[in-house]
N, CA, C and O atoms as a CHARMM CRD file, in Angstrom:
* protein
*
  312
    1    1 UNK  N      0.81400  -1.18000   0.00000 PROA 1      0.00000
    2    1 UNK  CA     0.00000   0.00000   0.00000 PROA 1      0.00000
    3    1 UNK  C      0.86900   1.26000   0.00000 PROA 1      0.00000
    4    1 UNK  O      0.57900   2.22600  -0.70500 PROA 1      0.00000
    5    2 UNK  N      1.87100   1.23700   0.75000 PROA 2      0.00000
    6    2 UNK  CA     2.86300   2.62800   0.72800 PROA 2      0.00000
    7    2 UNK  C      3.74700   2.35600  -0.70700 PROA 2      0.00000
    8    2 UNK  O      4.61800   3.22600  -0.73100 PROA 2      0.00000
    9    3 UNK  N      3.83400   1.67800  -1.64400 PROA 3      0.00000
   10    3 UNK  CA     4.14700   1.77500  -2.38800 PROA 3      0.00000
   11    3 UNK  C      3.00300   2.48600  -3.66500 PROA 3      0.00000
   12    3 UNK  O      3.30300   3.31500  -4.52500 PROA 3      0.00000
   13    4 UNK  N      1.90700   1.96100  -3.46800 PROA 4      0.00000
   14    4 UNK  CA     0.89900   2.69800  -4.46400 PROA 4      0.00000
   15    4 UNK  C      0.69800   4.38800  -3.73700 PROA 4      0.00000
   16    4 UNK  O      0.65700   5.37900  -4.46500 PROA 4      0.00000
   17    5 UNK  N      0.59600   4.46900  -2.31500 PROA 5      0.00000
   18    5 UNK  CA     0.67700   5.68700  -1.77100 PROA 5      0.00000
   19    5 UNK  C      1.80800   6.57500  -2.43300 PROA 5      0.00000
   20    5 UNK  O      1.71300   7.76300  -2.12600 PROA 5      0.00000
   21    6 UNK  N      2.90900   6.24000  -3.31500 PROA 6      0.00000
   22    6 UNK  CA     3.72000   7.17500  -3.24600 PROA 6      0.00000
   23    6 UNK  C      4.06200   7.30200  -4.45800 PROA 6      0.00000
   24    6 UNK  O      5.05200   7.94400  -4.80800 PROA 6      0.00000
   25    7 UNK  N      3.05200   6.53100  -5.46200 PROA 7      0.00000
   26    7 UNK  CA     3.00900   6.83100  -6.88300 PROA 7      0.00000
   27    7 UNK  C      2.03600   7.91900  -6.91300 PROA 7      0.00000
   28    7 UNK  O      2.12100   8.97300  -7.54300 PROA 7      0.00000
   29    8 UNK  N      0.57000   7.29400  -5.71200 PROA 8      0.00000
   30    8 UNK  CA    -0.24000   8.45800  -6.27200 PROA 8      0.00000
   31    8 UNK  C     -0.92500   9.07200  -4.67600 PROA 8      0.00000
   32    8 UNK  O     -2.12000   9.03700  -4.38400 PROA 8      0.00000
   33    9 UNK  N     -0.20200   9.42300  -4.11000 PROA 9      0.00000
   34    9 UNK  CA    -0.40400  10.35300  -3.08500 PROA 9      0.00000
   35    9 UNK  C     -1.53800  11.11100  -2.42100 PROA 9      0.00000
   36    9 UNK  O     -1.69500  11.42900  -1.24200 PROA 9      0.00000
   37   10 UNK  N     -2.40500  11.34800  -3.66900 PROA 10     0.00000
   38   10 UNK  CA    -3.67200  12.10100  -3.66300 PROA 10     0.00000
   39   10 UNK  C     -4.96400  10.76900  -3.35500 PROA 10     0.00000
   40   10 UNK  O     -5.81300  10.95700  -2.48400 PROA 10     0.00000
   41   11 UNK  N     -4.95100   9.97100  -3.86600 PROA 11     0.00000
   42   11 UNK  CA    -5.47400   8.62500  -4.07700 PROA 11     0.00000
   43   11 UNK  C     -6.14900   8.52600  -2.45700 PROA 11     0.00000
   44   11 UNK  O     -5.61200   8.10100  -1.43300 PROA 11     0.00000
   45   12 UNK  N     -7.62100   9.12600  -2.67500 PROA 12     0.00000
   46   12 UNK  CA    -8.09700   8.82800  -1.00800 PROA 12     0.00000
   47   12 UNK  C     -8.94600   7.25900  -0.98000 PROA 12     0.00000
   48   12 UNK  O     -9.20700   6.67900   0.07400 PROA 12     0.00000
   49   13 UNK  N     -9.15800   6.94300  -1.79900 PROA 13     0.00000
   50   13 UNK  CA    -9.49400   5.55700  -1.70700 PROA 13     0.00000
   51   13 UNK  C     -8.34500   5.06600  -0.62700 PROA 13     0.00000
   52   13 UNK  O     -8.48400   4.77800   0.56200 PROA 13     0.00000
   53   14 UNK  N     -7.37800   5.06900  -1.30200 PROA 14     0.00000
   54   14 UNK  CA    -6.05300   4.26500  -0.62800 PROA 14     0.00000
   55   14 UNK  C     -6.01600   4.81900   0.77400 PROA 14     0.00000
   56   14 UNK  O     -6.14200   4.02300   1.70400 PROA 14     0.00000
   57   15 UNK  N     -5.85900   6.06800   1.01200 PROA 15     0.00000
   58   15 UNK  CA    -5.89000   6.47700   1.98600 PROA 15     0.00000
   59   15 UNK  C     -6.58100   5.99300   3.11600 PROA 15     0.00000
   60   15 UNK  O     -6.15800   5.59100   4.20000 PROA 15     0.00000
   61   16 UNK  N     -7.76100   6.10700   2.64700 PROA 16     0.00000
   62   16 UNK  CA    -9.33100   5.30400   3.43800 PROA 16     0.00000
   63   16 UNK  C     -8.75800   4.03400   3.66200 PROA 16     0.00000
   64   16 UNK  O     -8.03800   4.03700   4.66100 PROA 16     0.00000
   65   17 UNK  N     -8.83000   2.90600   3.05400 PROA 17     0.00000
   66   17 UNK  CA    -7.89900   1.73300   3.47000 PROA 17     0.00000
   67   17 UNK  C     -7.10300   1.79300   4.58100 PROA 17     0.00000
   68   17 UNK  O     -7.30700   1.30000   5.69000 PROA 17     0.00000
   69   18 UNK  N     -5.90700   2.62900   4.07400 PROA 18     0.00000
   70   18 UNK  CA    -4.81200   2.70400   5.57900 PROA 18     0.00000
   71   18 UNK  C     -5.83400   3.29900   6.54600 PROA 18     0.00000
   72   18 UNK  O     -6.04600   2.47100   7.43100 PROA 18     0.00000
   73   19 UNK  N     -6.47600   4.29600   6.70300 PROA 19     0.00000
   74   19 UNK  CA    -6.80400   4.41100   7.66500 PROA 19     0.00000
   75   19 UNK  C     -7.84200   3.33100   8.51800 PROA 19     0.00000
   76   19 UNK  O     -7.68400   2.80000   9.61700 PROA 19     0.00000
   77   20 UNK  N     -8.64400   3.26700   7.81500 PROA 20     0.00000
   78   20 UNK  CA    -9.12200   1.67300   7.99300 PROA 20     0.00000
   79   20 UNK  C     -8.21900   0.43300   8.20500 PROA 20     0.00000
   80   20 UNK  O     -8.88500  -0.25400   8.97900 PROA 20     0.00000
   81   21 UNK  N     -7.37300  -0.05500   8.01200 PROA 21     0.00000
   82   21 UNK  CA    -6.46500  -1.03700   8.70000 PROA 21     0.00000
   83   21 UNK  C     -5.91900  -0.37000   9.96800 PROA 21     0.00000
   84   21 UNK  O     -6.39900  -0.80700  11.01400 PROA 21     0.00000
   85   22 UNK  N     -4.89200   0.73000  10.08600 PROA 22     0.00000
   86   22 UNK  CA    -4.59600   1.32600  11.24100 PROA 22     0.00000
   87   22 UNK  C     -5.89800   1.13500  12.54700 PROA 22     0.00000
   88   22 UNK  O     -5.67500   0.51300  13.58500 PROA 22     0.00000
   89   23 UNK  N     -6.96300   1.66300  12.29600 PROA 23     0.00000
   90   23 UNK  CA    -7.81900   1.63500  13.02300 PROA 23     0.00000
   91   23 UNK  C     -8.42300   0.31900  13.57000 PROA 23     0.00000
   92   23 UNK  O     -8.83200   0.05200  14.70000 PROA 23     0.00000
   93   24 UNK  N     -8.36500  -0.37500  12.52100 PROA 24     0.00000
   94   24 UNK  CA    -8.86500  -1.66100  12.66800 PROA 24     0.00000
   95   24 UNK  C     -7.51400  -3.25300  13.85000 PROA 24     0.00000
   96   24 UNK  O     -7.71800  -4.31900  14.43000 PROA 24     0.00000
   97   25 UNK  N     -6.16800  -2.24300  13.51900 PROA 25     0.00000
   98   25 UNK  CA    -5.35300  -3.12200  14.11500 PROA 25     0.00000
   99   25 UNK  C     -5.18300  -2.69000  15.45500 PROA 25     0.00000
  100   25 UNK  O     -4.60500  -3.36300  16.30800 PROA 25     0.00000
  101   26 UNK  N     -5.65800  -1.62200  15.63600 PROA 26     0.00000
  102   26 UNK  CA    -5.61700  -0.82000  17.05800 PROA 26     0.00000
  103   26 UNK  C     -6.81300  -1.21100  18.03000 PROA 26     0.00000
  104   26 UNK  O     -6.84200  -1.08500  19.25500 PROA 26     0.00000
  105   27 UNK  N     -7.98700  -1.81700  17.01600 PROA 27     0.00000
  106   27 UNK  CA    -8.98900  -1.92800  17.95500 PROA 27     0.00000
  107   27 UNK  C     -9.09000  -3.55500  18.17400 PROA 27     0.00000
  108   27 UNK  O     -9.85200  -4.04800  19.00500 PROA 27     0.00000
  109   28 UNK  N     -8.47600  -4.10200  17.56900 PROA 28     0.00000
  110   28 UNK  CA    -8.25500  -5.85200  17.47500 PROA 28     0.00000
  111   28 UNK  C     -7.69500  -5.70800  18.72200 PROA 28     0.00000
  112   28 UNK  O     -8.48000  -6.11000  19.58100 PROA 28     0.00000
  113   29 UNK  N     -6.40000  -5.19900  19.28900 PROA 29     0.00000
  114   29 UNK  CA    -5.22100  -5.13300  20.37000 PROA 29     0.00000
  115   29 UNK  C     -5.60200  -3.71400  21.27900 PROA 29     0.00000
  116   29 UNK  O     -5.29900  -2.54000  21.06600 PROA 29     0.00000
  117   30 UNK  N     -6.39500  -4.34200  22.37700 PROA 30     0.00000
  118   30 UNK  CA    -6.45600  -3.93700  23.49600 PROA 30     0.00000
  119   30 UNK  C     -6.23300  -3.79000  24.47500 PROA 30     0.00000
  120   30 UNK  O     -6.97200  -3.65400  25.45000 PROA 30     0.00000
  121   31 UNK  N     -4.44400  -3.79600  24.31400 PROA 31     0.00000
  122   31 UNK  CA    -3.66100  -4.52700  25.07100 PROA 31     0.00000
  123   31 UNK  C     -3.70100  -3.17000  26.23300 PROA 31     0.00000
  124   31 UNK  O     -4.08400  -2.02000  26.01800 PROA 31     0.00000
  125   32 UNK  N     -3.12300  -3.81100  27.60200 PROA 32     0.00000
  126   32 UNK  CA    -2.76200  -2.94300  28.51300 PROA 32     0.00000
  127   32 UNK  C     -1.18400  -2.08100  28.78100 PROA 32     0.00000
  128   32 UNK  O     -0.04900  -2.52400  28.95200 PROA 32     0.00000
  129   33 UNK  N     -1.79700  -0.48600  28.71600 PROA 33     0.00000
  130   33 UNK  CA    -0.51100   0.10700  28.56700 PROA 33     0.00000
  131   33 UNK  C     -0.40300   0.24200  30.48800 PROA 33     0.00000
  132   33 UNK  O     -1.41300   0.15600  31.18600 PROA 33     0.00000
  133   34 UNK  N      0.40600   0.36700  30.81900 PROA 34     0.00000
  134   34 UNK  CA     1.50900   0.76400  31.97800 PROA 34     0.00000
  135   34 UNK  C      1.73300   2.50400  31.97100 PROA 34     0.00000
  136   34 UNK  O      2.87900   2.78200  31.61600 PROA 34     0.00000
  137   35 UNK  N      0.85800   3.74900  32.29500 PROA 35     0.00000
  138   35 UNK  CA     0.70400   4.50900  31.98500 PROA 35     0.00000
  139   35 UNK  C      0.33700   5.37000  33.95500 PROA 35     0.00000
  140   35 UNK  O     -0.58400   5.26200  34.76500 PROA 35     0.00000
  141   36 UNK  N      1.75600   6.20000  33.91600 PROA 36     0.00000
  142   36 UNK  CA     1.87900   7.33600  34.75200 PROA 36     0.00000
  143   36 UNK  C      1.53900   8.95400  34.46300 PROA 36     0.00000
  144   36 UNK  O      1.81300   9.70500  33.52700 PROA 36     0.00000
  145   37 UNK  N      0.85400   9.11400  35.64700 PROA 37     0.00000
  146   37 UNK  CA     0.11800  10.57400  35.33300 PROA 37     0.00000
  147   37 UNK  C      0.38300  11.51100  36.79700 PROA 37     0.00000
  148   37 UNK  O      0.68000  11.01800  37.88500 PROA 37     0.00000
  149   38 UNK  N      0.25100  12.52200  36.60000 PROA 38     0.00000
  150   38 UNK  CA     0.17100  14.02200  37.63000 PROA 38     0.00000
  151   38 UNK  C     -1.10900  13.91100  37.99900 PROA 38     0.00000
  152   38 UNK  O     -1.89900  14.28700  37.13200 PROA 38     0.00000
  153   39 UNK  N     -1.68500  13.43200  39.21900 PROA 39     0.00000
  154   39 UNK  CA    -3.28600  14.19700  39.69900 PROA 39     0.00000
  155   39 UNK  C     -3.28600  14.97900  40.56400 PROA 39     0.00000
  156   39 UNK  O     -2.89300  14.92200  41.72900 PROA 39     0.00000
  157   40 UNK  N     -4.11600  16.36100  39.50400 PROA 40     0.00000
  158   40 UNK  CA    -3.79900  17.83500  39.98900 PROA 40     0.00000
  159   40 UNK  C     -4.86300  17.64000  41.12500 PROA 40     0.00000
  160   40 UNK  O     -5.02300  18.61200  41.86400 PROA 40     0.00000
  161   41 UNK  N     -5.49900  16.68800  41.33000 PROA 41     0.00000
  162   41 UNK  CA    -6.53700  17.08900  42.83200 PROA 41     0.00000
  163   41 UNK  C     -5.25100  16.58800  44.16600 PROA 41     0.00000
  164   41 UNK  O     -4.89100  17.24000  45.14600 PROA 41     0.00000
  165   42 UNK  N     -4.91200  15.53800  43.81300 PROA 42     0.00000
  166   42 UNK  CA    -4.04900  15.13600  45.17100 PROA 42     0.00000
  167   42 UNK  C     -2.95900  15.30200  44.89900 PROA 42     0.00000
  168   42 UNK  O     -2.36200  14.60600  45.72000 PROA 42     0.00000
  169   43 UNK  N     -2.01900  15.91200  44.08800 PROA 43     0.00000
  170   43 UNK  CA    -0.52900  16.00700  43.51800 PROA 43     0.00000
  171   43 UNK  C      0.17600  15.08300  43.67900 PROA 43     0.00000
  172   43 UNK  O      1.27200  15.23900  44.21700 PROA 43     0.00000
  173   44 UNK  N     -0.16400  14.12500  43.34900 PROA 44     0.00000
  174   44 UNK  CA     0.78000  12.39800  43.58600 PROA 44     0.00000
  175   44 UNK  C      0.67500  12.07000  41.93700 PROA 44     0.00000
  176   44 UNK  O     -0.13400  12.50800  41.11900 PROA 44     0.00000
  177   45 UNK  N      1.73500  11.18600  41.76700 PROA 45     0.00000
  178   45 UNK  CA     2.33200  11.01100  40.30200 PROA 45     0.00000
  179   45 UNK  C      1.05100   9.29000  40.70000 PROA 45     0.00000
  180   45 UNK  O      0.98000   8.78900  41.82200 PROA 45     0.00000
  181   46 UNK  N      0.51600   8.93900  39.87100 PROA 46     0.00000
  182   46 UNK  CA    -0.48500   7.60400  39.31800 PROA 46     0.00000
  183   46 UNK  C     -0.35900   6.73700  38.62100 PROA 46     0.00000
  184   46 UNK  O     -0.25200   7.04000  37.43300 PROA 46     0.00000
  185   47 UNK  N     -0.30900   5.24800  38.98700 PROA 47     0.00000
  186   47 UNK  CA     0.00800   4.58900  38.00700 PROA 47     0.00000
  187   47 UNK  C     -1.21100   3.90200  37.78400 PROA 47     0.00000
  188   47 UNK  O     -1.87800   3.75000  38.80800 PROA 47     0.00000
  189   48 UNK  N     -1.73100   3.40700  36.65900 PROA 48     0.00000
  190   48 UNK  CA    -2.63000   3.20500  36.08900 PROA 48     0.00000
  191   48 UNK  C     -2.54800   2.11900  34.93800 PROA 48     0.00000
  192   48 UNK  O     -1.50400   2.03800  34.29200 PROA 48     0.00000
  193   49 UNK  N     -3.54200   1.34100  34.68100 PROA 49     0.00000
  194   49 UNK  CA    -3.35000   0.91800  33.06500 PROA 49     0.00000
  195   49 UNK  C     -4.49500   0.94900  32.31600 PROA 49     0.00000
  196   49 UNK  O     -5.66600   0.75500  32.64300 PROA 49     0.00000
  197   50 UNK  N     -3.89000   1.27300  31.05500 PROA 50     0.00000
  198   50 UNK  CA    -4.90600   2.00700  30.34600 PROA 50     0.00000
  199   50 UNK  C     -5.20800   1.31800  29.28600 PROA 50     0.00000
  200   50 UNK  O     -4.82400   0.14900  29.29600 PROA 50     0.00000
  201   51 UNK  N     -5.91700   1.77300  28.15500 PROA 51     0.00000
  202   51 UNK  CA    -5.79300   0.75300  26.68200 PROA 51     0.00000
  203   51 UNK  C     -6.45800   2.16500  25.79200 PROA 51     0.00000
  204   51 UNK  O     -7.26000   3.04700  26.09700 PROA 51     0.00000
  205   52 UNK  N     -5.57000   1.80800  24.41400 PROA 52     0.00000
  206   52 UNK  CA    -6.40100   3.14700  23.66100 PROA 52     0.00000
  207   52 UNK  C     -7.47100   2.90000  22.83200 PROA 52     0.00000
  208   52 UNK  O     -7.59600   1.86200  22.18100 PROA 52     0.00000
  209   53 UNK  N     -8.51200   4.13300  22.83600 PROA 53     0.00000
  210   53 UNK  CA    -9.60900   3.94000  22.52900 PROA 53     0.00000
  211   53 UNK  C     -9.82300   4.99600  21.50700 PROA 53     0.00000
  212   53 UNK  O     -9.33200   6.02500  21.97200 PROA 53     0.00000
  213   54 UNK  N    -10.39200   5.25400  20.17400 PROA 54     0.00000
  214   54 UNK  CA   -11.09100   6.10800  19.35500 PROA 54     0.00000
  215   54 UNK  C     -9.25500   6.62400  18.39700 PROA 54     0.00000
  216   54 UNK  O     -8.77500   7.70300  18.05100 PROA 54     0.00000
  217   55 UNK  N     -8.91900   5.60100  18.33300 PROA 55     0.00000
  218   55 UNK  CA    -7.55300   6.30400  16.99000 PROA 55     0.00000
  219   55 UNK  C     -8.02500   7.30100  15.89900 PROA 55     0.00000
  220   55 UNK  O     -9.01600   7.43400  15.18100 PROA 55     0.00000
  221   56 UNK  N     -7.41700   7.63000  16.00900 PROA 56     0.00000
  222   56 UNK  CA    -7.62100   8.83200  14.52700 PROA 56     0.00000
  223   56 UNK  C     -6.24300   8.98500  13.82000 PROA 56     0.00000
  224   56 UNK  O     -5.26100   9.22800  14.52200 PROA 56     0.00000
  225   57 UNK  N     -6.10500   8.85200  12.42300 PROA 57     0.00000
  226   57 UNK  CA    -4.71300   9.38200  11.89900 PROA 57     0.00000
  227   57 UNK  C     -5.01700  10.12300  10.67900 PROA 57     0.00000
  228   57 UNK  O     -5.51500   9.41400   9.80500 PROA 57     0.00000
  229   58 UNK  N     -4.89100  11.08200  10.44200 PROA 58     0.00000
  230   58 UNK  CA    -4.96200  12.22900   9.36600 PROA 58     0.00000
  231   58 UNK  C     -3.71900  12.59300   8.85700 PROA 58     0.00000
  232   58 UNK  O     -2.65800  12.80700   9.44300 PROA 58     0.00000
  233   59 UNK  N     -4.12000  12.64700   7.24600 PROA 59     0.00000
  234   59 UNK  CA    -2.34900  13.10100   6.79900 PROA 59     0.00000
  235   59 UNK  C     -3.09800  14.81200   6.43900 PROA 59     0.00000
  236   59 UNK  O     -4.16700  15.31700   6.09800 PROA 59     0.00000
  237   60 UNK  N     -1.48900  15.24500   6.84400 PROA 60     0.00000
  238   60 UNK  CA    -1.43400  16.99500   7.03700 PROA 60     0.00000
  239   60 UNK  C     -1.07100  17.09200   5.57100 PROA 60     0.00000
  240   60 UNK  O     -1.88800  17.33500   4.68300 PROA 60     0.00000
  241   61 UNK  N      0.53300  16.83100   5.34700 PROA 61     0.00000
  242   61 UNK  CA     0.67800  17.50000   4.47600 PROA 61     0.00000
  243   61 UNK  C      2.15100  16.33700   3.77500 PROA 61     0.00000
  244   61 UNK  O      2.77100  15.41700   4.30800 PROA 61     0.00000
  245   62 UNK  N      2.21300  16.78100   2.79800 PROA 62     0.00000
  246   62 UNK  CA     3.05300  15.49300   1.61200 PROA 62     0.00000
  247   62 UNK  C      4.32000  16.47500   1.88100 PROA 62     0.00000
  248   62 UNK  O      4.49200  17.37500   1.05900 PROA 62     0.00000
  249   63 UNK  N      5.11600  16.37500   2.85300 PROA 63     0.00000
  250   63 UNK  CA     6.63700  16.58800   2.97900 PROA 63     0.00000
  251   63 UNK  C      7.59800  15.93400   2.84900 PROA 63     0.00000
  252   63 UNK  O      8.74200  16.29600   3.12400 PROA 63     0.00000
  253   64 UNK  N      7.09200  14.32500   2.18200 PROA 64     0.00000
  254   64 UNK  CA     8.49500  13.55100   1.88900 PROA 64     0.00000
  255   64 UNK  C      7.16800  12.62600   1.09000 PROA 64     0.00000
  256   64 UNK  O      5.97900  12.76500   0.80200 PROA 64     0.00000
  257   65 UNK  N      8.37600  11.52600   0.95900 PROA 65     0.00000
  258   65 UNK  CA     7.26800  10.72000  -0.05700 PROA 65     0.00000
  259   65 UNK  C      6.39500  10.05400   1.14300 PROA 65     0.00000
  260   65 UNK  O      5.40200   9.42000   0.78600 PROA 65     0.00000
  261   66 UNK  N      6.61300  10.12200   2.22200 PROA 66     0.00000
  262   66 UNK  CA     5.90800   8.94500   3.34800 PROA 66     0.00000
  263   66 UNK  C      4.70800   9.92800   3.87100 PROA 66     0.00000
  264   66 UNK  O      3.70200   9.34000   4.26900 PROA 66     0.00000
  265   67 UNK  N      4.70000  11.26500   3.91100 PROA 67     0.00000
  266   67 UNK  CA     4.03100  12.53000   3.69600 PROA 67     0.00000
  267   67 UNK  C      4.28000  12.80300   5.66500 PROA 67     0.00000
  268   67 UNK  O      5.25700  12.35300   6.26300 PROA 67     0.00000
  269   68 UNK  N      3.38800  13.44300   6.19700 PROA 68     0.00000
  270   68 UNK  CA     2.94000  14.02000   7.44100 PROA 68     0.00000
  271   68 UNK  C      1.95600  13.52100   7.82800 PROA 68     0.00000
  272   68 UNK  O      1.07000  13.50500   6.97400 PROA 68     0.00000
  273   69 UNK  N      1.62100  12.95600   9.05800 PROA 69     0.00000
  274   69 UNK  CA     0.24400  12.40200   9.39800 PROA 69     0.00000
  275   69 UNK  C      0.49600  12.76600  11.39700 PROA 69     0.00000
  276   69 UNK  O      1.35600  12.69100  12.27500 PROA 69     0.00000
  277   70 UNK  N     -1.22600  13.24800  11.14000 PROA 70     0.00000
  278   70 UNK  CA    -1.37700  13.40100  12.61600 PROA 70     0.00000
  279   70 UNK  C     -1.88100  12.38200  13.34700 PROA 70     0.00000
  280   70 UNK  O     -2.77300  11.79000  12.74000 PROA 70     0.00000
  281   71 UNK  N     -1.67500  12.00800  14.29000 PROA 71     0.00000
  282   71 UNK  CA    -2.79900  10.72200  14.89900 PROA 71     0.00000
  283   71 UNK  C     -2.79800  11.26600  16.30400 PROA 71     0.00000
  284   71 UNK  O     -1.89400  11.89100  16.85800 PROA 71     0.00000
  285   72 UNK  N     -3.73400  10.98700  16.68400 PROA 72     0.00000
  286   72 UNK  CA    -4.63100  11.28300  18.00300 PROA 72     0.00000
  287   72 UNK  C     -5.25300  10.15900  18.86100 PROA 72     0.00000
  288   72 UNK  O     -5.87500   9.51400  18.01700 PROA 72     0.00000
  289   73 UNK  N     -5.42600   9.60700  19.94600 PROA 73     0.00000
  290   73 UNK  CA    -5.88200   8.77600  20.36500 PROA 73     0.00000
  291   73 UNK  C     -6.33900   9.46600  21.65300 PROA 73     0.00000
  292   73 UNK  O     -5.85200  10.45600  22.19900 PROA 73     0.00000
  293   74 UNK  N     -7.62700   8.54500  22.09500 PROA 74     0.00000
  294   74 UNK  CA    -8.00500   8.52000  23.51600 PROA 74     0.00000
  295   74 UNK  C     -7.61700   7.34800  24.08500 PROA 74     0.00000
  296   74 UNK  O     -7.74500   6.21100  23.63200 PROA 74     0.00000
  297   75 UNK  N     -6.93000   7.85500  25.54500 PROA 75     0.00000
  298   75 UNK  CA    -6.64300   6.79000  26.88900 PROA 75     0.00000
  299   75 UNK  C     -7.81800   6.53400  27.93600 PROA 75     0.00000
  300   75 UNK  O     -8.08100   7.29000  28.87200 PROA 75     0.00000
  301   76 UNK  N     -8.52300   5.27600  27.61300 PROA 76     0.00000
  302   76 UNK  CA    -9.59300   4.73700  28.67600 PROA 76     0.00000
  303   76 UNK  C     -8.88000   3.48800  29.84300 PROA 76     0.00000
  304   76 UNK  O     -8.10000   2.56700  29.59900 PROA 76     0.00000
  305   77 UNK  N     -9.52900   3.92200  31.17300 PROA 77     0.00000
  306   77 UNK  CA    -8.84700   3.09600  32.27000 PROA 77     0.00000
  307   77 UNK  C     -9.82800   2.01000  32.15400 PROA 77     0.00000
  308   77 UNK  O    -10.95700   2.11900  31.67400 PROA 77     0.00000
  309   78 UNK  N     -9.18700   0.74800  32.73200 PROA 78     0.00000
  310   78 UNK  CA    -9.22300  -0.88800  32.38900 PROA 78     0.00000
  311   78 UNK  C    -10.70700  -0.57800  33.35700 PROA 78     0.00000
  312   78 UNK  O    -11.47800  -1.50100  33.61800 PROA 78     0.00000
């Protein structure tokens, strides 16, 4: 697929795909992350485990042939 991505770049079909597999391999593996945080109510550092939920990856902008992509995720506790 990153090989047809970089003949034709614009190609949102393809695009749709990757984003659709990405999404789809993220939500198969729900694995548990090991994830430390600041809680501003009691100021103690938290350990927690989490798993990510709602991926998003958007491409910005074509700055190399592999281009720019944003991705975003939400962290939900077990």
């Amino acid at each position: 697929m990153e090989k047809l991505l970089k003949l034709d770049p614009g190609n949102t079909e393809l695009l749709a795909q990757k984003h659709k597999l990405l999404a789809d391999a993220v939500s198969e593996t729900k694995e548990k992350l090991a994830v430390d945080y600041f809680d501003t109510e009691t100021l103690e550092i938290v350990s927690t485990e989490m798993y990510i939920d709602g991926y998003k990856a958007v491409r910005k902008a074509d700055t190399s042939y592999k281009g720019l992509w944003e991705v975003s995720f939400t962290l939900k506790e077990f």
